[in-house]
Amino acid sequence: MTRGIARTVVLVVMLVFVGREASAQTGSTPSIRWVEIDLGGGFLSGAPLGTVDANLRANERTAQPYRMFTADHRFERSRQFHARARRLFGERWGVEGGVTIGHPVLRADVSADVEGAPGLAISETVDQYFFDAAVVMAFEELSLGRLVPFATGGAGYLRQLHEGQTVIEHGQLFQAGAGVRYPFVSRAAGLVRTAGLRGDVRGYVLRGGVSVDARPRPHMAISGGVFVGF
Amino acid sequence: MKRWLCAAMAVLVFAQPLDAYLQFSVMRAGQTRALKWQRIPVRWHAADRGAAGVSASEFQATMARAFGTWEAVPTASIAFQFAGFSGAEPFDDDGVSVLGFQDQPDMERVLGATGFLVDTVTGDIVEADIFFNSAFPWSTSAAGDPNRFDLESVAVHEIGHFLGLGHSALGETEVRPEGGRRVLASGAVMFPISFGRGVTHDRTLQPDDIAGVSDLYPDGDFRSQTGIARGRVTRNGGGVLGAHVVAFNPERGELVGGFTLNNDGEFEIAGLQPGPHIIRVEPLDDADVESFFSARNPIDLGFLVTFFNRLFIAPSGGQGETVTVAVRPK
């Protein structure tokens, strides 16, 4: 887990470094080197976390599991909120970093009890934080009026706290997505350079954190928000 | 003779369950004290005679491996020392702990047993002896012998008693038409009924055994790095005595069990790895109740298996939320 976090940090640093290089390459357009603040919210899809059996050792000479019951785990769909800061280095490139906060329900469906106990669903609510950094690429040439499409991709750190907030689980996240920006204000001078709406769809792959089978798990997220550029 | 019971004989003491995994204890002036060794390393002797198919040296080597299995638990601080061969018999109250074979054909369901000499004021174990019933065929073969019982597996179980652990109820059995029970599966070396001939799985401790010995002989960080589940099992508002409570950690696939130990239906399971657990409550119907509780305790067996309706989160040190499980009668 520690090594995984270290890799993520290296990746984030590299993204920032790449961003600075892009800045140098687009230094001829200083008028759009602004910082944007983006606040918003959306939904993160649910995802299966894996099925695990509560096994005893069977009374056989070769090692055989003997299932007492089984539990199928998943995260339910959840609302989430984000705050991001974005640094643009021209019309095309930028980097962004931020935090996304959600409270997904971790659900376990218990079934197949060896003594016939009826199945049931049990759950807890997890506090979930994404800390991530990403490269943003805008496609001005594909704009429809003020609507400007963009793509983004990056990585980050996943932090999940179980109920009671005494147990923390760590992991990594990788994300890629696309969306559109709709600026209401866009000007070359003044405190507020730009302001508008932004919406995107992202695919996440989470690794580590709460899981029962250690496999990476995909989520989809849809979010929207307002941005203000300074 | 199809059924074999690994019995723990608590001699010279009043024994009752103290905690999860049924640690042995003594009552003195209303105070409960767990039976445990205070003088570490614990010295043990091997009887200087073998049994059919097992020489004295093979017996000693097998016992040493079984002691080593418990000694290797990283979260427990227990150590043993082989003190030599002895001509003494197990269960001589001589202050010397002896392990050896005894021919006990009348104990037709007992593979082995452990007895104690204890200080009833402090709960300190002064002497513990183990006998293995040479009326049964034994094997020390590395791969096990399908026609003989695995000596090392039974030794690991008896040494659990030797340390002060009682029986675990983590197991499933079926009633045999001719009487007695057959083990289908078990989740603890300390389950009271042995696996069949040739099965060697109990050479390796399970999470329930490790939690039990670590709770009794905790090593440095054990209590600060594991959590406790406490709660009650109720039926019609009253407490249930003798319910078997199991905590399953789905992230690690580990099962650790405990019991409700009083008429309020209170239980405690220590040694849980931090994280979510599924709590399951069942009646104590997979072995003789006397394997766990003395006969004078009115154990309630007439309820349905029930799960706690939330995921229980074991903290890293300390106790999680209080668990209350209301069971329904069968």
Coordinates of C-alpha atoms in Angstrom, one line a residue:
Chain A
M1 CA 0.0 0.0 0.0
T2 CA 2.8 2.4 0.9
R3 CA 4.6 1.7 -2.4
G4 CA 1.3 2.3 -4.2
I5 CA 0.9 5.7 -2.6
A6 CA 4.5 6.5 -3.4
R7 CA 3.8 5.7 -7.1
T8 CA 0.8 7.9 -7.1
V9 CA 2.7 10.8 -5.6
V10 CA 5.4 10.4 -8.3
L11 CA 2.7 10.4 -11.0
V12 CA 1.1 13.6 -9.6
V13 CA 4.4 15.3 -9.5
M14 CA 5.1 14.3 -13.1
L15 CA 1.8 15.7 -14.2
V16 CA 2.6 19.0 -12.6
F17 CA 6.0 19.0 -14.2
V18 CA 4.5 18.2 -17.6
G19 CA 2.1 21.1 -17.0
R20 CA 5.0 23.5 -16.4
E21 CA 6.6 22.4 -19.6
A22 CA 3.4 23.1 -21.4
S23 CA 3.3 26.5 -19.8
A24 CA 6.8 27.3 -21.2
Q25 CA 5.7 26.2 -24.6
T26 CA 2.6 28.4 -24.6
G27 CA 4.3 31.3 -23.0
S28 CA 3.4 33.5 -25.9
T29 CA -0.2 33.7 -24.7
P30 CA 0.1 35.1 -21.2
S31 CA -3.4 36.6 -21.3
I32 CA -5.0 33.3 -20.6
R33 CA -2.6 32.1 -17.8
W34 CA -5.2 32.2 -15.1
V35 CA -6.3 30.1 -12.2
E36 CA -9.7 28.8 -12.0
I37 CA -11.6 27.6 -8.9
D38 CA -14.3 25.0 -9.6
L39 CA -16.9 24.0 -7.1
G40 CA -19.6 21.5 -7.7
G41 CA -21.2 18.1 -7.2
G42 CA -22.5 15.0 -8.8
F43 CA -22.9 11.3 -8.5
L44 CA -20.5 8.4 -8.3
S45 CA -21.8 5.1 -9.5
G46 CA -21.8 2.1 -7.4
A47 CA -19.3 -0.7 -7.9
P48 CA -18.9 -4.3 -6.9
L49 CA -16.3 -4.9 -4.3
G50 CA -16.2 -8.7 -4.5
T51 CA -17.8 -11.7 -3.0
V52 CA -16.1 -13.6 -0.1
D53 CA -17.1 -16.7 1.7
A54 CA -16.7 -17.2 5.4
N55 CA -14.9 -20.5 5.3
L56 CA -14.1 -23.2 7.8
R57 CA -11.6 -26.0 7.1
A58 CA -13.4 -29.1 5.8
N59 CA -12.7 -32.4 7.4
E60 CA -10.9 -33.7 4.4
R61 CA -7.3 -34.7 4.0
T62 CA -6.8 -32.2 1.2
A63 CA -7.4 -28.6 2.0
Q64 CA -11.0 -27.8 1.2
P65 CA -13.0 -24.8 2.2
Y66 CA -16.4 -25.3 3.9
R67 CA -18.6 -22.3 3.5
M68 CA -20.5 -21.0 6.5
F69 CA -22.0 -18.1 4.6
T70 CA -21.2 -15.8 1.8
A71 CA -21.2 -12.0 1.5
D72 CA -21.4 -10.0 -1.6
H73 CA -20.0 -6.5 -1.1
R74 CA -20.6 -3.3 -3.1
F75 CA -20.5 0.4 -2.9
E76 CA -23.9 2.0 -3.6
R77 CA -24.3 5.0 -5.8
S78 CA -23.5 8.2 -3.9
R79 CA -23.6 11.9 -4.2
Q80 CA -20.2 13.7 -4.1
F81 CA -19.0 17.2 -4.0
H82 CA -15.7 18.6 -5.3
A83 CA -13.5 21.6 -5.1
R84 CA -10.8 22.0 -7.7
A85 CA -8.1 24.5 -8.6
R86 CA -7.1 24.7 -12.3
R87 CA -4.1 26.4 -13.8
L88 CA -4.4 27.1 -17.5
F89 CA -1.3 27.5 -19.7
G90 CA -2.9 28.6 -22.9
E91 CA -6.0 27.8 -24.9
R92 CA -5.2 24.1 -25.0
W93 CA -3.6 22.9 -21.8
G94 CA -4.0 23.1 -18.1
V95 CA -3.5 21.2 -14.9
E96 CA -6.0 20.8 -12.1
G97 CA -6.0 19.4 -8.6
G98 CA -8.7 19.0 -6.0
V99 CA -10.6 17.1 -3.5
T100 CA -13.8 15.2 -4.0
I101 CA -15.9 14.1 -1.0
G102 CA -18.6 11.5 -0.9
H103 CA -20.3 9.2 1.6
P104 CA -21.0 6.0 -0.2
V105 CA -22.8 3.2 1.5
L106 CA -20.8 0.0 1.8
R107 CA -23.3 -2.8 1.5
A108 CA -22.9 -6.5 2.2
D109 CA -25.5 -9.0 1.0
V110 CA -25.2 -12.0 3.3
S111 CA -26.6 -15.3 2.0
A112 CA -26.2 -19.1 1.7
D113 CA -25.9 -19.6 5.5
V114 CA -25.0 -23.1 6.3
E115 CA -27.7 -23.3 9.0
G116 CA -30.4 -21.6 6.8
A117 CA -30.4 -18.1 8.3
P118 CA -32.4 -15.9 5.9
G119 CA -30.3 -13.6 3.7
L120 CA -30.1 -10.0 4.6
A121 CA -28.3 -6.8 3.5
I122 CA -26.1 -5.0 6.1
S123 CA -24.3 -1.8 5.6
E124 CA -22.2 1.1 6.8
T125 CA -21.6 4.6 5.5
V126 CA -18.0 5.4 4.5
D127 CA -16.4 8.8 4.3
Q128 CA -14.6 8.9 1.0
Y129 CA -12.0 11.4 -0.2
F130 CA -10.4 11.7 -3.6
F131 CA -7.3 13.9 -3.7
D132 CA -6.2 14.0 -7.4
A133 CA -4.3 15.9 -10.0
A134 CA -5.0 15.8 -13.7
V135 CA -4.1 17.2 -17.1
V136 CA -6.9 19.1 -18.9
M137 CA -7.0 19.5 -22.6
A138 CA -9.5 21.9 -24.2
F139 CA -10.7 21.6 -27.7
E140 CA -11.6 25.1 -28.8
E141 CA -11.8 24.0 -32.4
L142 CA -14.8 21.8 -31.5
S143 CA -16.6 24.5 -29.6
L144 CA -20.3 25.1 -30.2
G145 CA -20.9 28.8 -29.5
R146 CA -19.6 29.2 -26.0
L147 CA -19.7 25.5 -25.2
V148 CA -16.1 24.2 -25.2
P149 CA -15.4 20.5 -24.9
F150 CA -12.4 19.3 -22.9
A151 CA -10.8 16.0 -21.8
T152 CA -9.0 15.2 -18.6
G153 CA -6.9 12.4 -17.1
G154 CA -5.0 12.0 -13.9
A155 CA -4.4 10.1 -10.8
G156 CA -4.6 10.6 -7.1
Y157 CA -4.9 9.3 -3.5
L158 CA -8.0 7.5 -2.2
R159 CA -8.8 7.9 1.5
Q160 CA -11.8 6.1 3.1
L161 CA -12.9 6.2 6.7
H162 CA -15.2 3.6 8.1
E163 CA -18.0 4.6 10.5
G164 CA -16.7 5.9 13.7
Q165 CA -13.7 7.3 11.8
T166 CA -11.3 5.2 13.6
V167 CA -10.2 3.0 10.7
I168 CA -8.7 4.6 7.6
E169 CA -8.2 2.7 4.4
H170 CA -5.8 4.0 1.7
G171 CA -5.6 3.5 -2.0
Q172 CA -5.0 5.0 -5.4
L173 CA -7.3 6.3 -8.0
F174 CA -6.9 6.8 -11.8
Q175 CA -9.4 8.8 -13.8
A176 CA -10.1 10.0 -17.3
G177 CA -13.1 11.8 -18.6
A178 CA -14.5 14.5 -20.8
G179 CA -16.9 17.4 -20.5
V180 CA -17.9 20.8 -21.6
R181 CA -17.3 24.4 -20.2
Y182 CA -19.8 27.2 -20.7
P183 CA -18.2 30.5 -19.8
F184 CA -20.6 33.4 -19.1
V185 CA -17.7 35.8 -18.6
S186 CA -14.5 35.8 -20.6
R187 CA -12.2 38.8 -20.6
A188 CA -8.5 39.5 -20.7
A189 CA -8.2 41.9 -17.8
G190 CA -9.8 42.4 -14.4
L191 CA -9.9 40.3 -11.2
V192 CA -12.4 37.8 -12.6
R193 CA -11.2 36.7 -16.0
T194 CA -13.8 34.1 -16.6
A195 CA -16.8 32.5 -15.0
G196 CA -19.2 29.8 -16.1
L197 CA -20.6 26.3 -15.8
R198 CA -18.8 23.1 -16.2
G199 CA -20.0 19.5 -16.5
D200 CA -18.1 16.3 -17.1
V201 CA -18.3 12.5 -17.1
R202 CA -15.3 10.7 -15.7
G203 CA -14.3 7.1 -15.4
Y204 CA -12.5 6.1 -12.2
V205 CA -10.5 3.1 -11.4
L206 CA -10.0 2.7 -7.6
R207 CA -7.3 0.5 -6.3
G208 CA -6.9 -0.4 -2.6
G209 CA -9.1 1.2 0.0
V210 CA -12.2 -0.8 1.1
S211 CA -12.2 -4.0 -0.9
V212 CA -12.5 -7.7 -0.3
D213 CA -10.9 -9.1 -3.4
A214 CA -8.0 -6.6 -3.9
R215 CA -9.0 -6.1 -7.6
P216 CA -9.2 -2.6 -9.1
R217 CA -12.8 -1.5 -9.4
P218 CA -14.3 0.9 -12.0
H219 CA -16.7 3.7 -11.2
M220 CA -18.4 6.3 -13.4
A221 CA -19.0 9.8 -12.2
I222 CA -21.0 12.6 -13.5
S223 CA -20.5 16.1 -12.1
G224 CA -21.3 19.7 -12.7
G225 CA -20.3 22.9 -11.1
V226 CA -19.4 26.6 -11.4
F227 CA -16.0 27.9 -12.1
V228 CA -14.4 31.3 -11.6
G229 CA -11.1 32.3 -13.2
F230 CA -8.8 34.9 -11.7
Chain B
M1 CA -15.8 -45.9 18.1
K2 CA -16.3 -43.2 15.5
R3 CA -16.2 -40.1 17.6
W4 CA -13.2 -38.5 19.2
L5 CA -13.2 -35.8 21.7
C6 CA -10.2 -33.7 22.7
A7 CA -11.1 -32.9 26.2
A8 CA -9.7 -30.4 28.6
M9 CA -9.7 -31.6 32.1
A10 CA -9.4 -28.7 34.5
V11 CA -8.4 -30.5 37.7
L12 CA -8.2 -29.0 41.1
V13 CA -9.8 -25.8 40.0
F14 CA -13.2 -24.4 39.6
A15 CA -13.2 -23.6 35.9
Q16 CA -15.6 -21.4 34.1
P17 CA -15.4 -19.3 30.9
L18 CA -13.9 -15.9 31.4
D19 CA -13.8 -14.4 28.0
A20 CA -13.9 -15.0 24.3
Y21 CA -12.3 -18.3 23.1
L22 CA -13.2 -19.6 26.6
Q23 CA -10.1 -18.9 28.6
F24 CA -10.0 -21.0 31.7
S25 CA -10.3 -19.1 34.9
V26 CA -10.6 -19.4 38.7
M27 CA -13.0 -17.6 41.0
R28 CA -11.7 -16.3 44.2
A29 CA -13.6 -13.9 46.5
G30 CA -15.9 -13.0 43.6
Q31 CA -12.9 -12.1 41.4
T32 CA -12.3 -14.0 38.2
R33 CA -8.7 -14.7 37.2
A34 CA -7.6 -16.2 34.0
L35 CA -5.4 -19.2 34.2
K36 CA -2.1 -18.4 32.6
W37 CA 1.6 -19.0 32.9
Q38 CA 3.6 -16.3 34.6
R39 CA 7.0 -18.0 34.5
I40 CA 8.2 -17.8 30.9
P41 CA 9.6 -19.8 29.2
V42 CA 7.4 -22.6 30.3
R43 CA 9.4 -25.8 30.9
W44 CA 8.0 -29.1 29.7
H45 CA 9.1 -32.7 29.8
A46 CA 8.4 -35.5 27.4
A47 CA 7.6 -38.9 28.8
D48 CA 10.4 -41.3 28.0
R49 CA 8.2 -43.9 26.3
G50 CA 6.4 -43.9 23.0
A51 CA 3.4 -45.8 21.8
A52 CA 2.7 -48.1 18.8
G53 CA 4.2 -46.5 15.8
V54 CA 5.6 -43.5 17.7
S55 CA 9.0 -43.7 19.4
A56 CA 9.8 -41.5 22.4
S57 CA 12.1 -39.3 20.3
E58 CA 9.5 -38.9 17.6
F59 CA 7.0 -38.0 20.3
Q60 CA 9.3 -35.4 21.7
A61 CA 10.1 -33.9 18.2
T62 CA 6.4 -33.7 17.5
M63 CA 5.6 -32.0 20.7
A64 CA 8.4 -29.5 20.1
R65 CA 6.9 -28.6 16.7
A66 CA 3.5 -28.2 18.3
F67 CA 4.9 -25.9 21.0
G68 CA 6.7 -24.0 18.3
T69 CA 3.4 -23.4 16.4
W70 CA 2.1 -21.5 19.4
E71 CA 5.4 -19.8 20.1
A72 CA 5.5 -18.5 16.6
V73 CA 2.3 -16.4 17.0
P74 CA 3.8 -12.9 16.4
T75 CA 1.2 -11.1 18.5
A76 CA 1.6 -13.3 21.6
S77 CA 4.5 -13.4 24.0
I78 CA 4.8 -17.0 25.0
A79 CA 7.9 -19.3 25.0
F80 CA 8.6 -22.9 25.9
Q81 CA 11.7 -24.8 26.8
F82 CA 12.1 -28.6 26.5
A83 CA 13.5 -29.7 29.9
G84 CA 14.3 -33.3 29.0
F85 CA 12.7 -36.7 29.0
S86 CA 11.0 -37.9 32.2
G87 CA 9.9 -41.2 33.6
A88 CA 7.0 -39.4 35.4
E89 CA 3.4 -39.9 34.3
P90 CA 1.2 -37.0 33.2
F91 CA -1.1 -35.9 35.9
D92 CA 1.3 -36.6 38.8
D93 CA 1.0 -33.5 40.9
D94 CA 4.7 -33.0 41.1
G95 CA 5.2 -29.4 39.8
V96 CA 6.7 -30.8 36.6
S97 CA 4.8 -30.5 33.3
V98 CA 4.9 -33.8 31.5
L99 CA 3.5 -34.8 28.1
G100 CA 3.1 -38.4 27.3
F101 CA 1.1 -41.4 26.2
Q102 CA -1.2 -43.2 28.5
D103 CA -3.4 -46.2 27.7
Q104 CA -7.0 -45.3 28.5
P105 CA -9.2 -47.7 26.6
D106 CA -12.1 -46.8 28.9
M107 CA -12.0 -43.2 27.5
E108 CA -13.2 -44.3 24.2
R109 CA -13.9 -40.8 22.8
V110 CA -10.9 -39.0 24.2
L111 CA -7.8 -38.6 22.1
G112 CA -6.0 -36.5 24.6
A113 CA -6.5 -34.3 27.7
T114 CA -4.8 -31.6 29.6
G115 CA -4.8 -31.1 33.4
F116 CA -3.6 -28.3 35.5
L117 CA -2.2 -27.5 38.9
V118 CA -2.9 -23.9 39.6
D119 CA -2.5 -21.3 42.3
T120 CA -6.2 -20.6 43.0
V121 CA -5.4 -17.2 44.5
T122 CA -3.5 -15.7 41.5
G123 CA -4.6 -18.0 38.7
D124 CA -1.0 -18.9 37.9
I125 CA -0.5 -22.2 36.3
V126 CA 2.0 -24.2 38.3
E127 CA 1.9 -27.4 36.3
A128 CA 0.1 -28.6 33.2
D129 CA 0.2 -32.2 31.9
I130 CA -1.0 -33.6 28.7
F131 CA -1.8 -37.2 27.9
F132 CA -2.4 -38.8 24.6
N133 CA -4.6 -41.9 24.6
S134 CA -2.5 -44.7 23.2
A135 CA -5.6 -46.8 22.8
F136 CA -5.9 -44.9 19.5
P137 CA -3.5 -45.3 16.5
W138 CA -1.1 -42.3 16.1
S139 CA 1.0 -41.0 13.3
T140 CA 3.8 -38.5 13.1
S141 CA 4.1 -38.8 9.3
A142 CA 4.6 -35.5 7.6
A143 CA 1.8 -36.2 5.2
G144 CA -0.5 -37.8 7.7
D145 CA -1.5 -41.4 7.7
P146 CA -5.1 -42.1 6.6
N147 CA -5.5 -44.8 9.1
R148 CA -4.1 -43.0 12.1
F149 CA -4.7 -39.8 14.0
D150 CA -2.2 -37.0 13.5
L151 CA -0.3 -36.6 16.7
E152 CA 0.9 -33.1 16.0
S153 CA -2.6 -31.8 15.2
V154 CA -4.0 -33.1 18.5
A155 CA -0.9 -31.8 20.3
V156 CA -1.4 -28.3 19.0
H157 CA -5.0 -28.5 20.4
E158 CA -3.9 -29.8 23.8
I159 CA -1.2 -27.2 24.1
G160 CA -3.8 -24.6 23.6
H161 CA -5.4 -25.9 26.8
F162 CA -1.9 -26.1 28.3
L163 CA -1.7 -22.3 27.8
G164 CA -5.1 -21.7 29.4
L165 CA -7.4 -21.6 26.4
G166 CA -10.8 -23.4 26.4
H167 CA -12.7 -24.6 23.5
S168 CA -13.8 -22.7 20.5
A169 CA -17.2 -23.4 19.0
L170 CA -16.2 -22.4 15.4
G171 CA -17.2 -25.6 13.6
E172 CA -19.9 -27.5 12.0
T173 CA -20.8 -31.1 12.9
E174 CA -23.4 -33.7 12.0
V175 CA -25.0 -36.2 14.3
R176 CA -24.0 -39.7 13.5
P177 CA -26.7 -42.4 13.4
E178 CA -24.9 -44.5 15.8
G179 CA -24.5 -41.6 18.3
G180 CA -22.0 -38.8 18.7
R181 CA -21.0 -36.2 16.2
R182 CA -18.8 -36.1 13.2
V183 CA -16.9 -32.9 12.3
L184 CA -17.8 -31.4 8.9
A185 CA -15.5 -28.5 9.3
S186 CA -13.9 -26.3 11.9
G187 CA -12.6 -22.8 12.1
A188 CA -10.3 -23.2 15.1
V189 CA -7.7 -25.7 16.3
M190 CA -9.5 -25.3 19.6
F191 CA -12.7 -26.8 18.3
P192 CA -13.5 -29.6 20.7
I193 CA -14.0 -32.5 18.2
S194 CA -11.0 -33.7 16.2
F195 CA -10.8 -34.1 12.5
G196 CA -10.7 -37.6 11.2
R197 CA -7.8 -39.9 10.7
G198 CA -5.1 -38.7 8.4
V199 CA -6.2 -35.0 8.5
T200 CA -3.4 -32.7 9.4
H201 CA -5.0 -29.3 9.1
D202 CA -4.9 -28.6 12.8
R203 CA -1.1 -28.3 12.7
T204 CA -1.7 -24.7 11.7
L205 CA -3.5 -22.2 13.9
Q206 CA -6.5 -20.3 12.7
P207 CA -7.3 -16.7 13.3
D208 CA -9.6 -17.6 16.2
D209 CA -6.7 -19.5 18.0
I210 CA -4.3 -16.6 17.3
A211 CA -6.7 -14.1 18.7
G212 CA -7.3 -16.2 21.8
V213 CA -3.6 -16.8 22.7
S214 CA -2.8 -13.2 21.9
D215 CA -5.5 -12.0 24.2
L216 CA -4.2 -14.2 27.0
Y217 CA -0.5 -13.4 26.4
P218 CA -0.5 -10.1 24.5
D219 CA 2.6 -9.0 22.9
G220 CA 3.5 -5.3 22.7
D221 CA 1.1 -3.7 20.3
F222 CA -1.6 -6.4 20.2
R223 CA -4.2 -4.5 22.2
S224 CA -3.5 -1.2 20.5
Q225 CA -3.6 -2.6 17.0
T226 CA -6.7 -4.8 17.3
G227 CA -10.3 -4.0 18.2
I228 CA -12.9 -5.4 20.5
A229 CA -16.5 -6.2 19.7
R230 CA -18.8 -6.0 22.8
G231 CA -22.5 -6.4 23.0
R232 CA -25.5 -8.4 23.9
V233 CA -27.6 -11.2 22.5
T234 CA -31.2 -10.9 23.5
R235 CA -34.4 -13.0 23.1
N236 CA -37.7 -11.4 24.0
G237 CA -35.8 -8.7 25.7
G238 CA -33.8 -10.9 28.1
G239 CA -30.2 -12.0 27.8
V240 CA -29.2 -15.2 26.1
L241 CA -26.5 -17.2 27.9
G242 CA -24.1 -19.4 25.9
A243 CA -24.8 -18.0 22.4
H244 CA -21.9 -18.4 20.0
V245 CA -21.0 -15.0 18.4
V246 CA -18.8 -15.0 15.4
A247 CA -17.1 -12.0 13.8
F248 CA -16.1 -12.4 10.2
N249 CA -13.6 -10.0 8.6
P250 CA -14.4 -10.1 4.9
E251 CA -11.3 -8.2 3.9
R252 CA -9.0 -10.9 5.5
G253 CA -11.4 -13.8 5.4
E254 CA -10.9 -14.3 9.1
L255 CA -13.4 -15.8 11.7
V256 CA -13.1 -15.1 15.4
G257 CA -15.6 -16.4 17.8
G258 CA -16.8 -15.7 21.4
F259 CA -19.7 -16.5 23.7
T260 CA -22.3 -14.7 25.7
L261 CA -21.1 -15.4 29.2
N262 CA -23.7 -14.2 31.6
N263 CA -27.5 -14.0 32.0
D264 CA -27.5 -10.5 30.5
G265 CA -26.3 -12.1 27.2
E266 CA -23.1 -10.0 27.2
F267 CA -20.2 -11.0 25.0
E268 CA -16.8 -9.7 24.1
I269 CA -14.6 -10.7 21.2
A270 CA -11.0 -9.2 21.4
G271 CA -8.2 -9.4 18.9
L272 CA -10.2 -8.3 15.8
Q273 CA -8.3 -6.8 13.0
P274 CA -9.4 -3.2 12.3
G275 CA -12.1 -2.9 9.7
P276 CA -15.6 -4.1 8.9
H277 CA -16.9 -7.4 10.3
I278 CA -20.1 -9.4 9.8
I279 CA -21.5 -10.5 13.2
R280 CA -23.3 -13.8 13.3
V281 CA -25.0 -15.4 16.3
E282 CA -25.9 -19.1 16.6
P283 CA -26.9 -21.5 19.3
L284 CA -24.2 -23.7 20.7
D285 CA -25.4 -26.8 19.0
D286 CA -22.4 -28.2 17.1
A287 CA -20.8 -30.0 20.1
D288 CA -21.8 -31.0 23.6
V289 CA -22.6 -28.0 25.6
E290 CA -20.4 -29.4 28.4
S291 CA -17.4 -29.0 26.1
F292 CA -17.8 -25.2 26.7
F293 CA -19.8 -24.6 29.8
S294 CA -20.4 -26.5 33.0
A295 CA -23.6 -28.5 33.2
R296 CA -25.2 -26.2 35.8
N297 CA -25.4 -23.3 33.3
P298 CA -28.8 -23.2 31.5
I299 CA -27.6 -22.7 27.9
D300 CA -30.2 -21.5 25.5
L301 CA -30.1 -23.5 22.3
G302 CA -33.6 -22.7 21.1
F303 CA -33.1 -19.8 18.8
L304 CA -32.4 -19.2 15.1
V305 CA -29.1 -18.1 13.6
T306 CA -29.2 -14.3 13.3
F307 CA -26.9 -11.7 11.9
F308 CA -26.3 -8.3 13.3
N309 CA -28.1 -5.9 11.0
R310 CA -25.1 -3.6 10.4
L311 CA -21.5 -4.0 9.5
F312 CA -19.5 -3.8 12.7
I313 CA -16.3 -1.7 12.4
A314 CA -13.5 -3.0 14.7
P315 CA -11.3 -0.1 15.6
S316 CA -7.5 -0.1 15.9
G317 CA -7.4 -0.4 19.7
G318 CA -10.4 -0.2 21.9
Q319 CA -14.0 -1.1 21.4
G320 CA -16.3 -0.5 18.4
E321 CA -20.0 0.3 18.6
T322 CA -22.0 -1.8 21.0
V323 CA -23.6 -4.6 19.2
T324 CA -27.1 -5.8 20.1
V325 CA -28.5 -8.9 18.3
A326 CA -32.1 -9.9 19.0
V327 CA -32.6 -13.5 18.2
R328 CA -35.9 -15.3 17.5
P329 CA -36.9 -18.6 18.9
K330 CA -36.9 -21.6 16.7

